[in-house]
N, CA and C of each residue as an Amber inpcrd file, in Angstrom:
protein
   300
  -0.2570000  -0.7110000 -12.4030000   0.0530000  -1.8880000 -11.4590000
   1.6590000  -2.4130000 -11.7770000   2.2490000  -2.4220000 -11.0730000
   3.5410000  -3.5710000 -10.9570000   4.0740000  -3.9700000  -9.9680000
   4.6990000  -5.4580000  -9.8460000   4.8490000  -6.1800000  -8.8620000
   6.5120000  -5.8710000  -8.6580000   6.6750000  -6.0160000  -7.4050000
   8.3000000  -5.6590000  -7.1400000   8.7110000  -6.7700000  -6.3340000
   9.7290000  -6.7570000  -6.1660000   9.9530000  -8.0430000  -5.0400000
  10.2380000  -7.5880000  -3.2810000  10.2600000  -8.4320000  -2.8370000
  10.3680000  -7.5760000  -1.2400000  11.4810000  -6.7910000  -0.9980000
  11.2560000  -5.7360000  -0.2870000  12.5790000  -4.8690000   0.1220000
  12.5030000  -4.7420000   1.4190000  13.9070000  -5.4980000   1.5250000
  13.7980000  -5.5170000   3.1160000  14.2740000  -4.2760000   4.2910000
  13.8770000  -4.3950000   5.2360000  13.9960000  -3.2680000   6.3600000
  14.9920000  -2.5640000   6.3900000  15.0120000  -1.3100000   6.5650000
  16.2680000  -0.8040000   6.9170000  16.2990000  -0.1390000   8.0990000
  17.1000000  -0.5700000   8.9210000  17.3950000   0.1280000  10.3560000
  15.7090000   0.2640000  10.7270000  15.1810000   0.8660000  11.5010000
  13.8430000   1.2640000  12.2340000  12.9470000   1.2020000  11.3830000
  13.2030000   1.6550000   9.7990000  12.1060000   1.9170000   9.0290000
  11.0510000   0.4520000   8.6630000  10.2360000   0.2750000   8.7870000
   9.4950000  -0.9320000   8.4090000   9.5610000  -1.2350000   6.7530000
   9.7470000  -2.4290000   6.2500000   9.7040000  -2.8760000   5.0510000
   8.9120000  -2.3790000   4.1190000   8.7850000  -1.6820000   3.3720000
   8.1200000  -1.1240000   2.1890000   7.0520000  -1.7830000   1.1020000
   5.5210000  -2.1130000   1.5990000   4.9900000  -3.1680000   0.8050000
   4.6120000  -2.4150000  -0.5450000   4.3770000  -0.9940000  -0.7310000
   3.5990000  -0.4620000  -1.7330000   4.7820000   0.9440000  -2.1990000
   5.0360000   1.0480000  -3.3990000   5.6650000   2.5750000  -3.8260000
   5.1920000   3.0900000  -4.8010000   4.4000000   4.3480000  -4.4590000
   3.3740000   5.1400000  -5.4440000   5.0780000   5.9920000  -6.1970000
   4.6750000   5.9360000  -7.5060000   5.7000000   6.6360000  -8.2400000
   4.8880000   7.5170000  -9.3140000   5.8270000   8.6550000  -9.2330000
   5.1570000   9.6620000 -10.2790000   6.0250000  10.3660000 -10.8070000
   7.4760000   9.4980000 -11.1740000   8.4020000  10.2250000 -11.9700000
   8.8460000  11.6580000 -11.3220000   9.0270000  11.5550000  -9.9580000
   9.3510000  13.0580000  -9.3490000   8.3190000  14.0590000  -9.6500000
   6.8110000  13.9690000 -10.2470000   5.8980000  15.0710000  -9.7570000
   5.8470000  14.9360000 -11.6220000   6.2710000  14.4900000 -12.3560000
   6.2900000  14.8970000 -13.7020000   5.0970000  14.2600000 -14.3120000
   4.7480000  13.1840000 -13.7340000   3.1840000  12.2290000 -14.4380000
   2.1770000  12.6240000 -13.8850000   1.7870000  13.1600000 -12.5640000
   0.7600000  13.5940000 -12.0490000   0.7180000  14.8210000 -10.9220000
   0.0390000  15.4280000 -10.6970000   0.0440000  15.7430000  -9.6240000
   0.3040000  15.5780000  -8.0780000   1.0410000  16.2570000  -7.4090000
   1.1170000  15.7120000  -5.9730000   0.2630000  15.4260000  -5.6010000
  -0.9740000  16.1990000  -5.4490000  -2.1260000  15.7160000  -4.2050000
  -2.6500000  14.4500000  -4.7020000  -2.6280000  13.9960000  -6.1610000
  -2.8570000  12.5290000  -6.4190000  -2.0000000  11.3860000  -5.7970000
  -0.9790000  12.0390000  -5.9730000   0.1710000  11.1760000  -5.4130000
   0.0960000  10.7320000  -3.5900000  -0.1950000  12.1780000  -3.3600000
  -0.4680000  12.3480000  -1.7840000  -1.9680000  11.3110000  -1.1920000
  -2.6700000  11.4120000  -2.0950000  -3.8900000  10.8750000  -1.5340000
  -3.7580000   9.5370000  -1.8990000  -2.7310000   8.8170000  -2.9800000
  -2.8930000   7.3950000  -3.0930000  -2.0110000   7.0000000  -1.6220000
  -1.1930000   7.7540000  -1.2940000   0.0390000   7.2930000  -0.5300000
  -0.9520000   7.4400000   0.9450000  -1.5290000   8.1940000   1.1400000
  -2.2650000   8.6730000   2.2380000  -3.4180000   7.1310000   2.4470000
  -4.1500000   6.9800000   1.5220000  -4.8380000   5.8510000   1.6600000
  -4.4500000   4.5170000   2.1290000  -3.4840000   4.2530000   1.6510000
  -2.7280000   3.0230000   2.0540000  -2.1110000   3.2720000   3.4990000
  -1.7370000   4.2670000   4.0690000  -1.0490000   4.4780000   4.9350000
  -2.8500000   4.0350000   6.1310000  -3.7200000   5.0440000   5.5330000
  -4.7700000   4.7230000   6.3430000  -5.1540000   2.9570000   6.5430000
  -4.7430000   2.2420000   5.8270000  -5.3950000   0.7180000   5.4060000
  -4.4140000   0.1260000   5.9860000  -3.2200000   0.8390000   6.5250000
  -2.1240000   0.0360000   7.3730000  -0.9750000  -0.5000000   6.4690000
  -0.9870000  -0.2980000   5.4170000   0.2760000  -0.6690000   4.2420000
   1.0580000   0.1330000   4.3670000   2.3620000  -0.0740000   4.4380000
   3.7700000   0.3730000   4.6850000   3.9980000   1.0530000   3.0420000
   3.9170000   2.4100000   2.8410000   3.9850000   2.6970000   1.6730000
   5.5530000   3.7130000   1.3420000   5.8820000   4.0710000  -0.0680000
   7.1500000   4.9210000   0.1000000   6.4800000   5.6080000  -1.0930000
   7.1420000   6.7940000  -1.6310000   6.6940000   8.0370000  -2.8750000
   8.1970000   7.8810000  -3.4420000   8.0650000   7.6120000  -4.6740000
   9.0520000   7.4720000  -5.8440000  10.4770000   6.9420000  -5.1460000
  10.4680000   6.1700000  -4.3710000  11.9080000   5.1290000  -3.8880000
  11.2700000   4.1670000  -3.2530000  12.0380000   3.0900000  -4.2650000
  13.3580000   3.0840000  -5.2080000  12.7560000   3.0160000  -6.5730000
  11.1720000   2.9490000  -6.6720000  10.8520000   3.0600000  -7.8220000
   9.7960000   4.4040000  -8.4650000  10.3370000   5.0450000  -9.3890000
   9.7690000   6.4690000  -9.6100000   9.1270000   6.3400000 -10.4500000
   8.7570000   5.1650000 -11.1410000   7.9810000   4.9490000 -12.6380000
   9.1930000   4.9550000 -13.8480000   8.7040000   4.5830000 -14.7960000
   9.3350000   4.6490000 -15.8100000   8.7010000   4.9030000 -17.0860000
   9.1070000   4.2610000 -18.4200000   8.6990000   4.5120000 -19.5500000
   6.9490000   4.9040000 -19.6870000   6.1660000   3.9350000 -19.4500000
   4.9350000   3.8960000 -19.2740000   4.3820000   5.7590000 -19.0460000
   5.1310000   5.8860000 -17.7350000   4.4400000   7.0830000 -16.9250000
   5.1050000   8.4410000 -17.6040000   6.5750000   8.1930000 -18.2420000
   7.0600000   9.2800000 -19.3110000   6.2910000   9.1720000 -20.2700000
   5.8660000   8.2810000 -20.8330000   5.0300000   8.0380000 -22.2560000
   3.8180000   8.8760000 -22.3840000   3.0120000   7.9230000 -20.9340000
   1.7730000   8.7450000 -21.2800000   1.0480000   9.7180000 -20.2220000
   1.8000000  10.1140000 -19.4250000   1.5930000  10.9590000 -17.9420000
   2.0950000  12.4840000 -18.4200000   1.5340000  13.5260000 -18.0450000
   1.7600000  14.7980000 -18.0750000   0.7990000  15.7990000 -16.9440000
   1.5660000  15.8520000 -15.9740000   1.0060000  16.6600000 -15.0380000
   0.8360000  18.0780000 -15.7590000   1.6810000  18.3910000 -16.3110000
   1.4660000  19.7380000 -16.7270000   0.3170000  19.8920000 -18.0010000
   0.1510000  18.6460000 -18.8050000  -0.9100000  18.7970000 -19.6360000
  -2.4120000  18.3300000 -18.9010000  -2.2250000  17.9660000 -17.7440000
  -3.9270000  17.4800000 -17.5000000  -4.1690000  16.1900000 -17.2080000
  -2.9160000  15.2500000 -17.6050000  -3.0980000  13.6430000 -17.7770000
  -2.0720000  13.3750000 -16.8780000  -2.9530000  12.5060000 -15.8440000
  -2.2250000  12.2560000 -14.5510000  -1.9300000  10.8720000 -14.4150000
  -1.1060000  10.1170000 -14.0250000  -0.4680000   8.9080000 -14.0330000
   0.2820000   8.7250000 -13.1140000  -0.1710000   7.3560000 -12.5590000
   0.6410000   7.1020000 -11.1110000   1.2740000   5.6580000 -11.6080000
   2.3370000   4.9620000 -10.8540000   2.6960000   3.8920000 -11.2450000
   2.5010000   3.1990000  -9.5570000   2.0060000   2.0310000  -9.2360000
   1.7400000   1.4520000  -8.2490000   2.3560000   0.4620000  -8.0850000
   3.3440000   0.2320000  -7.0950000   4.2010000  -1.1130000  -6.9970000
   4.1660000  -1.7310000  -5.7890000   3.7850000  -3.0910000  -5.7120000
   3.3400000  -3.8630000  -5.0230000   3.9460000  -5.3430000  -4.5890000
   4.5180000  -5.1110000  -3.6040000   5.5390000  -6.0380000  -3.2030000
   5.0070000  -7.7300000  -3.2390000   5.3010000  -8.4650000  -4.0620000
   4.7560000  -9.6440000  -4.2000000   4.5190000 -10.7230000  -3.1930000
   5.2590000 -10.2810000  -1.9680000   4.7200000 -11.0990000  -0.7210000
   3.2490000 -10.7590000   0.1090000   3.0140000  -9.5020000  -0.7800000
   1.5940000  -9.0550000   0.0650000   0.6830000  -9.7220000  -0.4900000
   0.9440000 -10.4550000  -1.5190000  -0.3200000 -11.3750000  -2.2550000
  -0.1350000 -12.6750000  -3.0210000   1.2340000 -12.8600000  -3.0620000
   1.6980000 -14.5970000  -3.1300000   1.9920000 -15.3180000  -1.7840000
   1.8590000 -16.2930000  -2.1590000   2.0280000 -17.1860000  -1.0020000
   3.7290000 -17.4300000  -0.7990000   4.2470000 -18.1690000   0.2350000
   5.4840000 -18.2360000   0.6280000   6.3770000 -18.2380000  -0.3720000
   5.8040000 -19.2390000  -1.0380000   7.1210000 -19.3240000  -2.3660000
   6.9640000 -18.6220000  -3.3440000   5.9080000 -17.8390000  -3.5710000
   6.0300000 -16.6740000  -4.5970000   5.4060000 -17.1860000  -5.4200000
   4.4270000 -18.1890000  -5.6530000   3.9550000 -18.6610000  -6.6200000
   2.3090000 -18.7910000  -6.9990000   2.0450000 -19.0530000  -5.6810000
   0.4130000 -18.9940000  -6.1300000  -0.3530000 -17.6550000  -5.2700000
  -1.5120000 -17.4130000  -5.4640000  -2.1630000 -16.4630000  -4.5800000
  -2.1670000 -16.7580000  -3.0000000  -1.6490000 -15.9130000  -1.9230000
  -1.6930000 -16.3430000  -0.7810000  -3.0760000 -15.4200000  -0.0190000
  -2.5200000 -15.9440000   1.1540000  -3.8580000 -15.1940000   2.1590000
  -4.1330000 -13.7000000   2.1620000  -3.2910000 -13.0910000   1.3640000
  -3.2950000 -11.3370000   1.8270000  -3.8620000 -10.9040000   0.4390000
  -4.0670000 -11.6230000  -0.6540000  -4.5330000 -11.4640000  -1.8540000
  -5.9370000 -10.6400000  -1.5760000  -6.9150000 -11.0830000  -0.9310000
  -8.1760000 -10.4370000  -0.5970000  -7.9340000  -9.3410000   0.0810000
  -7.2040000  -9.1340000   0.9620000  -7.1950000  -8.0780000   1.7420000
  -6.6600000  -7.0900000   0.4000000  -5.6380000  -7.3720000  -0.4300000
  -5.2140000  -6.6940000  -1.5080000  -6.0700000  -6.0540000  -2.2830000
  -7.3620000  -6.9820000  -2.7500000  -8.0040000  -6.7170000  -3.6270000
  -8.8910000  -5.2470000  -2.9900000  -9.3310000  -5.4490000  -1.7920000
 -10.0260000  -4.6820000  -0.9390000  -9.2170000  -3.1170000  -0.8770000
  -8.0790000  -3.0700000  -0.3310000  -7.4160000  -1.8630000  -0.4200000
  -7.0920000  -1.3030000  -1.7990000  -7.0860000  -2.0250000  -2.8550000
  -7.1370000  -1.6700000  -3.9720000  -8.1860000  -0.6430000  -4.3120000
């Protein structure tokens, strides 16, 4: 899990709250990433896949779909679980825990 700043909405697309990253398929089987994005979608969470965050050092170092070691990075918009000042836990924290 990793936090990210809020991503502004673009055009007709809603603002993304969660980004599932798998180093473009190198760190986990695509079915695992799809299962995570599908779960987020079913829970009404706006999600994206590998954009703008595909994962970095930890996934590259520890994940290897080729060797059966699957790892994903889940970026979470801080406004999902923090207050408007981005300082303390906010109203969305309890829902985030349930979704996770």
